[in-house]
Short mmCIF file of C-alpha atoms in Angstrom, two decimals:
data_model
loop_
_atom_site.label_atom_id
_atom_site.label_comp_id
_atom_site.label_asym_id
_atom_site.label_seq_id
_atom_site.Cartn_x
_atom_site.Cartn_y
_atom_site.Cartn_z
CA UNK Z 97 -19.33 50.03 6.24
CA UNK Z 98 -20.38 53.06 8.26
CA UNK Z 99 -23.32 53.44 5.92
CA UNK Z 100 -24.46 49.88 6.49
CA UNK Z 101 -24.20 50.24 10.25
CA UNK Z 102 -26.11 53.52 10.17
CA UNK Z 103 -28.85 52.50 7.74
CA UNK Z 104 -29.56 48.90 8.67
CA UNK Z 105 -30.34 48.46 12.37
CA UNK Z 106 -30.67 44.68 12.08
CA UNK Z 107 -27.24 44.44 10.50
CA UNK Z 108 -25.83 46.68 13.24
CA UNK Z 109 -27.28 44.48 15.99
CA UNK Z 110 -26.03 41.27 14.37
CA UNK Z 111 -22.65 42.87 13.72
CA UNK Z 112 -22.28 43.79 17.40
CA UNK Z 113 -23.54 40.38 18.51
CA UNK Z 114 -20.90 38.64 16.43
CA UNK Z 115 -18.29 41.12 17.67
CA UNK Z 116 -19.03 40.12 21.26
CA UNK Z 117 -19.19 36.40 20.55
CA UNK Z 118 -15.96 36.32 18.56
CA UNK Z 119 -14.11 38.33 21.21
CA UNK Z 120 -15.04 35.80 23.87
CA UNK Z 121 -14.33 32.78 21.68
CA UNK Z 122 -10.89 34.07 20.73
CA UNK Z 123 -10.00 34.65 24.36
CA UNK Z 124 -10.68 31.00 25.18
CA UNK Z 125 -9.22 29.78 21.88
CA UNK Z 126 -5.78 29.91 23.44
CA UNK Z 127 -6.96 29.02 26.96
CA UNK Z 128 -8.41 25.57 26.12
CA UNK Z 129 -5.31 23.95 24.57
CA UNK Z 130 -2.87 25.70 26.92
CA UNK Z 131 -4.91 24.78 30.01
CA UNK Z 132 -5.11 21.18 28.80
CA UNK Z 133 -1.37 21.05 28.10
CA UNK Z 134 -0.52 22.29 31.58
CA UNK Z 135 -3.25 20.45 33.45
CA UNK Z 136 -2.55 17.01 31.99
CA UNK Z 137 1.17 17.47 31.19
CA UNK Z 138 0.85 15.49 27.96
CA UNK Z 139 0.65 16.87 24.44
CA UNK Z 140 -1.29 13.82 23.27
CA UNK Z 141 -3.90 14.09 26.06
CA UNK Z 142 -4.29 17.80 25.41
CA UNK Z 143 -4.64 17.05 21.71
CA UNK Z 144 -7.52 14.66 22.38
CA UNK Z 145 -9.25 17.35 24.47
CA UNK Z 146 -8.77 19.88 21.68
CA UNK Z 147 -9.96 17.39 19.07
CA UNK Z 148 -13.13 16.59 21.02
CA UNK Z 149 -14.73 19.73 19.60
CA UNK Z 150 -14.61 18.19 16.13
CA UNK Z 151 -16.33 15.00 17.33
CA UNK Z 152 -19.47 16.96 18.19
CA UNK Z 153 -19.43 18.78 14.85
CA UNK Z 154 -18.97 15.47 13.07
CA UNK Z 155 -21.83 13.69 14.86
CA UNK Z 156 -24.34 16.50 15.29
CA UNK Z 157 -23.46 18.96 12.52
CA UNK Z 158 -25.85 17.47 9.93
CA UNK Z 159 -28.73 17.65 12.41
CA UNK Z 160 -27.83 21.26 13.22
CA UNK Z 161 -27.99 22.09 9.52
CA UNK Z 162 -31.38 20.42 9.16
CA UNK Z 163 -32.72 22.30 12.19
CA UNK Z 164 -31.43 25.54 10.70
CA UNK Z 165 -33.24 24.96 7.40
CA UNK Z 166 -36.52 23.91 9.02
CA UNK Z 167 -36.85 26.28 12.02
CA UNK Z 168 -36.56 30.00 12.65
CA UNK Z 169 -32.88 30.94 12.35
CA UNK Z 170 -33.07 33.82 14.81
CA UNK Z 171 -34.41 31.47 17.47
CA UNK Z 172 -31.64 28.99 16.67
CA UNK Z 173 -29.04 31.69 17.23
CA UNK Z 174 -30.55 32.63 20.59
CA UNK Z 175 -30.72 29.02 21.80
CA UNK Z 176 -27.11 28.39 20.74
CA UNK Z 177 -25.89 31.43 22.65
CA UNK Z 178 -27.90 30.55 25.76
CA UNK Z 179 -26.56 26.99 25.96
CA UNK Z 180 -22.95 28.05 25.40
CA UNK Z 181 -23.33 30.69 28.09
CA UNK Z 182 -24.27 27.97 30.61
CA UNK Z 183 -21.51 25.60 29.45
CA UNK Z 184 -18.70 28.08 29.92
CA UNK Z 185 -20.10 29.32 33.21
CA UNK Z 186 -20.01 25.71 34.47
CA UNK Z 187 -16.46 25.21 33.17
CA UNK Z 188 -15.27 28.41 34.87
CA UNK Z 189 -16.90 27.29 38.14
CA UNK Z 190 -15.21 23.87 38.00
CA UNK Z 191 -11.81 25.43 37.37
CA UNK Z 192 -12.31 28.02 40.11
CA UNK Z 193 -13.47 25.52 42.73
CA UNK Z 194 -11.14 22.58 42.06
CA UNK Z 195 -8.39 23.96 39.80
CA UNK Z 196 -8.71 20.71 37.88
CA UNK Z 197 -11.20 19.37 35.34
CA UNK Z 198 -11.39 15.63 34.64
CA UNK Z 199 -10.52 14.82 31.03
CA UNK Z 200 -13.96 13.33 30.33
CA UNK Z 201 -15.79 16.36 31.74
CA UNK Z 202 -13.57 18.78 29.85
CA UNK Z 203 -14.20 16.88 26.59
CA UNK Z 204 -17.97 16.77 27.14
CA UNK Z 205 -18.15 20.52 27.72
CA UNK Z 206 -16.05 21.27 24.65
CA UNK Z 207 -18.14 18.84 22.57
CA UNK Z 208 -21.43 20.38 23.70
CA UNK Z 209 -20.11 23.86 22.96
CA UNK Z 210 -19.12 22.76 19.45
CA UNK Z 211 -22.50 21.15 18.80
CA UNK Z 212 -24.33 24.40 19.50
CA UNK Z 213 -21.64 26.36 17.68
CA UNK Z 214 -22.60 24.27 14.63
CA UNK Z 215 -26.22 25.31 15.07
CA UNK Z 216 -25.14 28.95 15.33
CA UNK Z 217 -22.91 28.73 12.23
CA UNK Z 218 -25.52 26.90 10.15
CA UNK Z 219 -28.12 29.52 11.02
CA UNK Z 220 -25.81 32.52 10.66
CA UNK Z 221 -25.19 32.29 6.91
CA UNK Z 222 -28.82 32.32 5.72
CA UNK Z 223 -29.77 34.80 8.48
CA UNK Z 224 -26.98 37.15 7.44
CA UNK Z 225 -28.20 37.05 3.84
CA UNK Z 226 -31.74 37.79 5.05
CA UNK Z 227 -30.82 41.02 6.88
CA UNK Z 228 -28.52 42.54 4.22
CA UNK Z 229 -29.63 43.81 0.81
CA UNK Z 230 -28.19 41.90 -2.14
CA UNK Z 231 -26.23 44.95 -3.36
CA UNK Z 232 -24.62 45.31 0.08
CA UNK Z 233 -23.83 41.65 0.69
CA UNK Z 234 -20.26 41.45 -0.62
CA UNK Z 235 -19.22 44.66 1.12
CA UNK Z 236 -20.86 43.55 4.36
CA UNK Z 237 -19.07 40.18 4.33
CA UNK Z 238 -15.73 41.80 3.53
CA UNK Z 239 -15.99 44.34 6.33
CA UNK Z 240 -17.37 41.78 8.78
CA UNK Z 241 -14.30 39.64 8.13
CA UNK Z 242 -12.08 42.64 8.90
CA UNK Z 243 -13.91 42.93 12.23
CA UNK Z 244 -13.59 39.22 12.94
CA UNK Z 245 -9.87 39.02 12.29
CA UNK Z 246 -9.19 42.28 14.11
CA UNK Z 247 -10.75 40.79 17.22
CA UNK Z 248 -9.06 37.45 16.59
CA UNK Z 249 -5.70 39.22 16.47
CA UNK Z 250 -6.20 40.73 19.93
CA UNK Z 251 -8.20 37.97 21.62
CA UNK Z 252 -5.52 35.26 21.95
CA UNK Z 253 -3.00 37.65 23.51
CA UNK Z 254 -5.65 38.87 25.95
CA UNK Z 255 -6.65 35.29 26.63
CA UNK Z 256 -3.06 34.31 27.39
CA UNK Z 257 -2.66 37.29 29.71
CA UNK Z 258 -5.93 36.51 31.53
CA UNK Z 259 -4.96 32.86 31.72
CA UNK Z 260 -1.71 33.90 33.43
CA UNK Z 261 -3.78 35.77 36.04
CA UNK Z 262 -6.32 33.04 36.73
CA UNK Z 263 -7.30 29.83 34.95
CA UNK Z 264 -11.04 30.48 35.11
CA UNK Z 265 -11.09 34.13 34.03
CA UNK Z 266 -11.03 33.61 30.23
CA UNK Z 267 -14.02 31.26 30.44
CA UNK Z 268 -16.04 33.74 32.51
CA UNK Z 269 -15.51 36.39 29.84
CA UNK Z 270 -16.50 33.93 27.13
CA UNK Z 271 -19.77 33.19 28.96
CA UNK Z 272 -20.40 36.93 29.25
CA UNK Z 273 -19.79 37.38 25.52
CA UNK Z 274 -22.52 34.87 24.67
CA UNK Z 275 -24.92 36.67 27.01
CA UNK Z 276 -24.30 39.97 25.21
CA UNK Z 277 -24.69 38.29 21.81
CA UNK Z 278 -27.98 36.70 22.85
CA UNK Z 279 -29.43 40.02 24.09
CA UNK Z 280 -28.49 41.81 20.86
CA UNK Z 281 -30.00 39.12 18.63
CA UNK Z 282 -33.21 39.27 20.68
CA UNK Z 283 -33.51 42.92 19.63
CA UNK Z 284 -33.39 42.19 15.88
CA UNK Z 285 -36.64 43.17 14.15
CA UNK Z 286 -37.79 40.14 12.16
CA UNK Z 287 -40.36 42.28 10.32
CA UNK Z 288 -37.48 43.90 8.46
CA UNK Z 289 -35.77 40.75 7.23
CA UNK Z 290 -36.23 38.90 3.97
CA UNK Z 291 -38.18 35.68 4.29
CA UNK Z 292 -35.93 32.65 3.92
CA UNK Z 293 -37.24 29.55 2.18
CA UNK Z 294 -37.72 26.75 4.73
CA UNK Z 295 -37.25 23.02 4.36
CA UNK Z 296 -40.52 21.04 4.24
CA UNK Z 297 -42.12 20.36 7.62
CA UNK Z 298 -42.90 16.75 6.82
CA UNK Z 299 -40.28 14.07 7.30
CA UNK Z 300 -37.75 13.60 10.07
CA UNK Z 301 -34.77 15.82 10.83
CA UNK Z 302 -32.53 12.86 10.04
CA UNK Z 303 -34.10 12.54 6.58
CA UNK Z 304 -33.47 16.24 5.94
CA UNK Z 305 -29.86 15.80 7.03
CA UNK Z 306 -29.42 12.88 4.60
CA UNK Z 307 -30.89 14.96 1.76
CA UNK Z 308 -28.42 17.73 2.52
CA UNK Z 309 -25.46 15.34 2.53
CA UNK Z 310 -26.59 13.79 -0.77
CA UNK Z 311 -26.97 17.23 -2.33
CA UNK Z 312 -23.42 18.28 -1.45
CA UNK Z 313 -21.75 14.98 -2.32
CA UNK Z 314 -23.31 14.87 -5.82
CA UNK Z 315 -22.88 18.58 -6.59
CA UNK Z 316 -20.27 19.28 -9.29
CA UNK Z 317 -18.89 22.36 -7.51
CA UNK Z 318 -19.59 21.79 -3.83
CA UNK Z 319 -18.17 18.26 -3.62
CA UNK Z 320 -14.55 19.10 -4.65
CA UNK Z 321 -14.65 22.42 -2.77
CA UNK Z 322 -15.76 20.72 0.46
CA UNK Z 323 -13.15 17.96 0.04
CA UNK Z 324 -10.36 20.47 -0.44
CA UNK Z 325 -11.56 22.51 2.52
CA UNK Z 326 -11.47 19.34 4.64
CA UNK Z 327 -7.84 18.68 3.77
CA UNK Z 328 -6.99 22.27 4.60
CA UNK Z 329 -8.72 21.92 7.97
CA UNK Z 330 -6.49 18.98 8.85
CA UNK Z 331 -3.36 20.90 7.93
CA UNK Z 332 -4.39 24.05 9.80
CA UNK Z 333 -5.36 22.27 13.02
CA UNK Z 334 -2.17 20.17 12.95
CA UNK Z 335 0.10 23.17 12.35
CA UNK Z 336 -1.54 25.29 15.03
CA UNK Z 337 -1.40 22.58 17.69
CA UNK Z 338 2.18 21.60 16.78
CA UNK Z 339 3.38 25.17 17.22
CA UNK Z 340 1.33 25.68 20.39
CA UNK Z 341 2.81 22.53 21.91
CA UNK Z 342 6.32 23.73 21.15
CA UNK Z 343 5.62 27.16 22.66
CA UNK Z 344 3.61 26.04 25.71
CA UNK Z 345 6.66 25.32 27.87
CA UNK Z 346 8.03 28.84 27.56
CA UNK Z 347 6.64 32.34 28.06
CA UNK Z 348 2.83 32.11 28.63
CA UNK Z 349 2.30 35.04 26.23
CA UNK Z 350 3.99 33.25 23.30
CA UNK Z 351 1.04 30.90 22.53
CA UNK Z 352 -1.28 33.89 22.42
CA UNK Z 353 1.17 35.75 20.19
CA UNK Z 354 1.26 32.80 17.80
CA UNK Z 355 -2.53 32.73 17.50
CA UNK Z 356 -2.65 36.50 17.12
CA UNK Z 357 -0.26 36.21 14.19
CA UNK Z 358 -2.69 33.92 12.36
CA UNK Z 359 -5.41 36.49 13.02
CA UNK Z 360 -3.19 39.23 11.56
CA UNK Z 361 -2.82 37.10 8.44
CA UNK Z 362 -6.60 36.72 8.30
CA UNK Z 363 -7.02 40.48 8.73
CA UNK Z 364 -4.69 41.16 5.79
CA UNK Z 365 -6.56 38.59 3.72
CA UNK Z 366 -9.96 40.07 4.60
CA UNK Z 367 -8.77 43.51 3.46
CA UNK Z 368 -7.86 41.96 0.11
CA UNK Z 369 -11.07 39.93 -0.35
CA UNK Z 370 -12.86 42.16 -2.82
CA UNK Z 371 -9.75 42.88 -4.89
CA UNK Z 372 -8.75 39.21 -5.10
CA UNK Z 373 -12.29 38.05 -5.83
CA UNK Z 374 -12.66 40.69 -8.52
CA UNK Z 375 -9.42 39.61 -10.23
CA UNK Z 376 -9.70 35.84 -9.89
CA UNK Z 377 -13.33 35.08 -9.07
CA UNK Z 378 -14.83 31.77 -8.06
CA UNK Z 379 -12.76 28.97 -6.59
CA UNK Z 380 -9.38 29.92 -8.05
CA UNK Z 381 -8.83 31.46 -4.62
CA UNK Z 382 -9.39 28.08 -2.97
CA UNK Z 383 -6.86 26.40 -5.26
CA UNK Z 384 -4.22 29.11 -4.95
CA UNK Z 385 -4.58 28.98 -1.18
CA UNK Z 386 -3.12 25.46 -1.22
CA UNK Z 387 0.01 26.51 -3.07
CA UNK Z 388 0.53 29.51 -0.76
CA UNK Z 389 0.22 27.18 2.22
CA UNK Z 390 2.57 24.57 0.78
CA UNK Z 391 5.34 27.06 0.03
CA UNK Z 392 4.90 28.73 3.43
CA UNK Z 393 5.06 25.45 5.37
CA UNK Z 394 8.11 24.23 3.45
CA UNK Z 395 9.94 27.51 3.98
CA UNK Z 396 8.74 27.61 7.60
CA UNK Z 397 10.31 24.20 8.21
CA UNK Z 398 13.67 25.57 7.06
CA UNK Z 399 13.30 28.65 9.26
CA UNK Z 400 12.27 26.57 12.27
CA UNK Z 401 15.47 24.56 11.94
CA UNK Z 402 17.46 27.75 12.51
CA UNK Z 403 15.16 29.97 14.59
CA UNK Z 404 12.94 27.54 16.54
CA UNK Z 405 9.37 28.39 17.49
CA UNK Z 406 9.78 32.04 16.46
CA UNK Z 407 9.53 30.79 12.88
CA UNK Z 408 5.95 29.82 13.77
CA UNK Z 409 5.05 33.52 13.71
CA UNK Z 410 5.96 33.61 10.03
CA UNK Z 411 4.10 30.37 9.30
CA UNK Z 412 0.84 31.34 10.99
CA UNK Z 413 0.88 34.80 9.41
CA UNK Z 414 1.23 33.66 5.81
CA UNK Z 415 -0.90 30.52 5.85
CA UNK Z 416 -3.84 32.61 7.06
CA UNK Z 417 -3.73 35.39 4.46
CA UNK Z 418 -5.61 33.40 1.74
CA UNK Z 419 -8.19 31.92 4.17
CA UNK Z 420 -10.77 34.78 4.15
CA UNK Z 421 -10.80 34.98 0.35
CA UNK Z 422 -11.42 31.25 -0.04
CA UNK Z 423 -14.14 31.33 2.63
CA UNK Z 424 -15.72 34.30 0.89
CA UNK Z 425 -15.79 32.45 -2.44
CA UNK Z 426 -17.47 29.43 -0.85
CA UNK Z 427 -19.95 31.52 1.17
CA UNK Z 428 -20.83 33.62 -1.86
CA UNK Z 429 -21.58 30.47 -3.84
CA UNK Z 430 -23.76 28.95 -1.09
CA UNK Z 431 -25.83 32.09 -0.51
CA UNK Z 432 -26.45 32.94 -4.16
CA UNK Z 433 -26.32 29.64 -6.03
CA UNK Z 434 -27.94 27.29 -3.49
CA UNK Z 435 -31.66 27.56 -2.75
CA UNK Z 436 -32.59 28.97 0.65
CA UNK Z 437 -34.04 25.73 2.00
CA UNK Z 438 -30.67 24.00 1.53
CA UNK Z 439 -28.19 26.64 2.73
CA UNK Z 440 -28.06 25.61 6.37
CA UNK Z 441 -27.52 21.95 5.51
CA UNK Z 442 -24.87 22.80 2.91
CA UNK Z 443 -22.97 24.82 5.50
CA UNK Z 444 -23.32 22.04 8.08
CA UNK Z 445 -22.16 19.29 5.70
CA UNK Z 446 -19.10 21.36 4.84
CA UNK Z 447 -18.32 21.72 8.55
CA UNK Z 448 -18.85 18.01 9.19
CA UNK Z 449 -16.53 16.88 6.40
CA UNK Z 450 -13.92 19.41 7.55
CA UNK Z 451 -14.28 18.12 11.12
CA UNK Z 452 -13.53 14.54 10.03
CA UNK Z 453 -10.11 15.72 8.94
CA UNK Z 454 -9.63 18.44 11.55
CA UNK Z 455 -10.28 15.84 14.23
CA UNK Z 456 -6.97 14.21 13.34
CA UNK Z 457 -5.04 17.48 13.14
CA UNK Z 458 -4.31 18.12 16.83
CA UNK Z 459 -3.55 14.42 17.37
CA UNK Z 460 -1.01 14.49 14.53
CA UNK Z 461 0.41 17.72 15.92
CA UNK Z 462 0.58 16.22 19.41
CA UNK Z 463 2.36 13.06 18.24
CA UNK Z 464 4.88 15.14 16.29
CA UNK Z 465 5.38 17.41 19.31
CA UNK Z 466 5.91 14.51 21.71
CA UNK Z 467 8.52 13.11 19.33
CA UNK Z 468 10.17 16.53 18.90
CA UNK Z 469 9.91 16.24 15.10
CA UNK Z 470 8.75 19.80 14.45
CA UNK Z 471 10.67 20.46 11.22
CA UNK Z 472 9.74 17.09 9.72
CA UNK Z 473 6.10 17.71 10.68
CA UNK Z 474 5.96 21.01 8.79
CA UNK Z 475 7.65 19.42 5.77
CA UNK Z 476 5.11 16.59 5.71
CA UNK Z 477 2.12 18.90 6.07
CA UNK Z 478 3.47 21.13 3.32
CA UNK Z 479 3.78 18.15 0.98
CA UNK Z 480 0.20 17.00 1.71
CA UNK Z 481 -1.11 20.51 1.03
CA UNK Z 482 0.73 20.72 -2.28
CA UNK Z 483 -0.71 17.35 -3.35
CA UNK Z 484 -4.26 18.50 -2.49
CA UNK Z 485 -3.88 21.57 -4.68
CA UNK Z 486 -2.60 19.54 -7.63
CA UNK Z 487 -5.37 16.92 -7.42
CA UNK Z 488 -8.18 19.52 -7.35
CA UNK Z 489 -6.67 21.97 -9.85
CA UNK Z 490 -8.74 21.00 -12.91
CA UNK Z 491 -11.93 20.42 -10.91
CA UNK Z 492 -12.19 23.95 -9.49
CA UNK Z 493 -10.03 26.27 -11.58
CA UNK Z 494 -12.62 26.89 -14.30
CA UNK Z 495 -15.41 27.89 -11.89
CA UNK Z 496 -15.65 31.67 -11.99
CA UNK Z 497 -17.93 34.48 -10.88
CA UNK Z 498 -20.54 33.52 -13.48
CA UNK Z 499 -21.32 30.50 -11.30
CA UNK Z 500 -22.19 32.75 -8.37
CA UNK Z 501 -24.67 35.20 -9.84
CA UNK Z 502 -26.75 37.00 -7.24
CA UNK Z 503 -30.49 36.40 -7.70
CA UNK Z 504 -32.94 39.27 -7.83
CA UNK Z 505 -34.24 39.25 -4.25
CA UNK Z 506 -35.50 42.13 -2.15
CA UNK Z 507 -34.73 42.86 1.45
CA UNK Z 508 -36.87 45.02 3.71
CA UNK Z 509 -35.00 48.10 4.89
#
């Protein structure tokens, strides 16, 4: 990793930009649901606020993917950072001045942030592949995931601590993180990046978005992988919100500790990416992830019966360990088996389908929390996860590394 950072200045700048952005996002990751829970004093209301982020991804994600494939990805990244900087600055100001944010305003800000986050994510994958040489790609992704989860492990605890000091402080730091990210991306030298194939300039953005959706839905590999990822998104968002709702009434640091535990699981998983991918390859990782989750949630339900919310630390640690490997398998396939002019839309469609299911997750978690049915909720989510793994077993198990061969492309150094 040190070699990549030393040799490739563009990778170093993008690495640091993502480091800043992720740090800020993880700080507010805990602040948004906890602030909503305390401000509105209703788990269901807070769940709708948390879910509003998925509405924007659902409605605008396909357009973000089309924009990514048609326009300059570096410019997309800069615009996304600039808009999110303004949004969180406004949110911090509202909290600081009134100590209360109307539900509608809070939802609109979160939705707008998610819409431009979709643009950033859709542009990041092809841009990342354009600044890293093909022989360095897997190592760069693996080590970048270690960075991401390391920050994610610290961010929620810091966010909870800052939230305890002042409600607006986490959002100020998030706005600052987007400013730093934007400045670093502006410094990237586009002359030293590989040219990415663009979508045709003729036709509307909506038509491009429809083409992208049709491509994914009819693809023999992408369609079951995206469907399974969507189910997993529902389970993850429901579990996280359920446990946060149970912990929100106690020590203010406990919600941050819960989210940090999921980041620790992701960190462990990211350290194992290359080894697991080398042994299993392809989408076996995505299938096995379901069975790890199911067993963890079922055992976690038993532990919660005896130990309460502390059992959530175990649940969030172990359900997150397989996540980086499965994401790596999907990202590897998209970047090296999907043509460049379709990568942004493929990423966006995956996010949209996942958002359809993730939208319901916090609401389910909130309803379970309001009814105090925490153990039953984990049992039910574990059963759904197990069923998803069984249904998709034959469709994805035979797809191996031969389906993700890296094309012979050159990258300017």
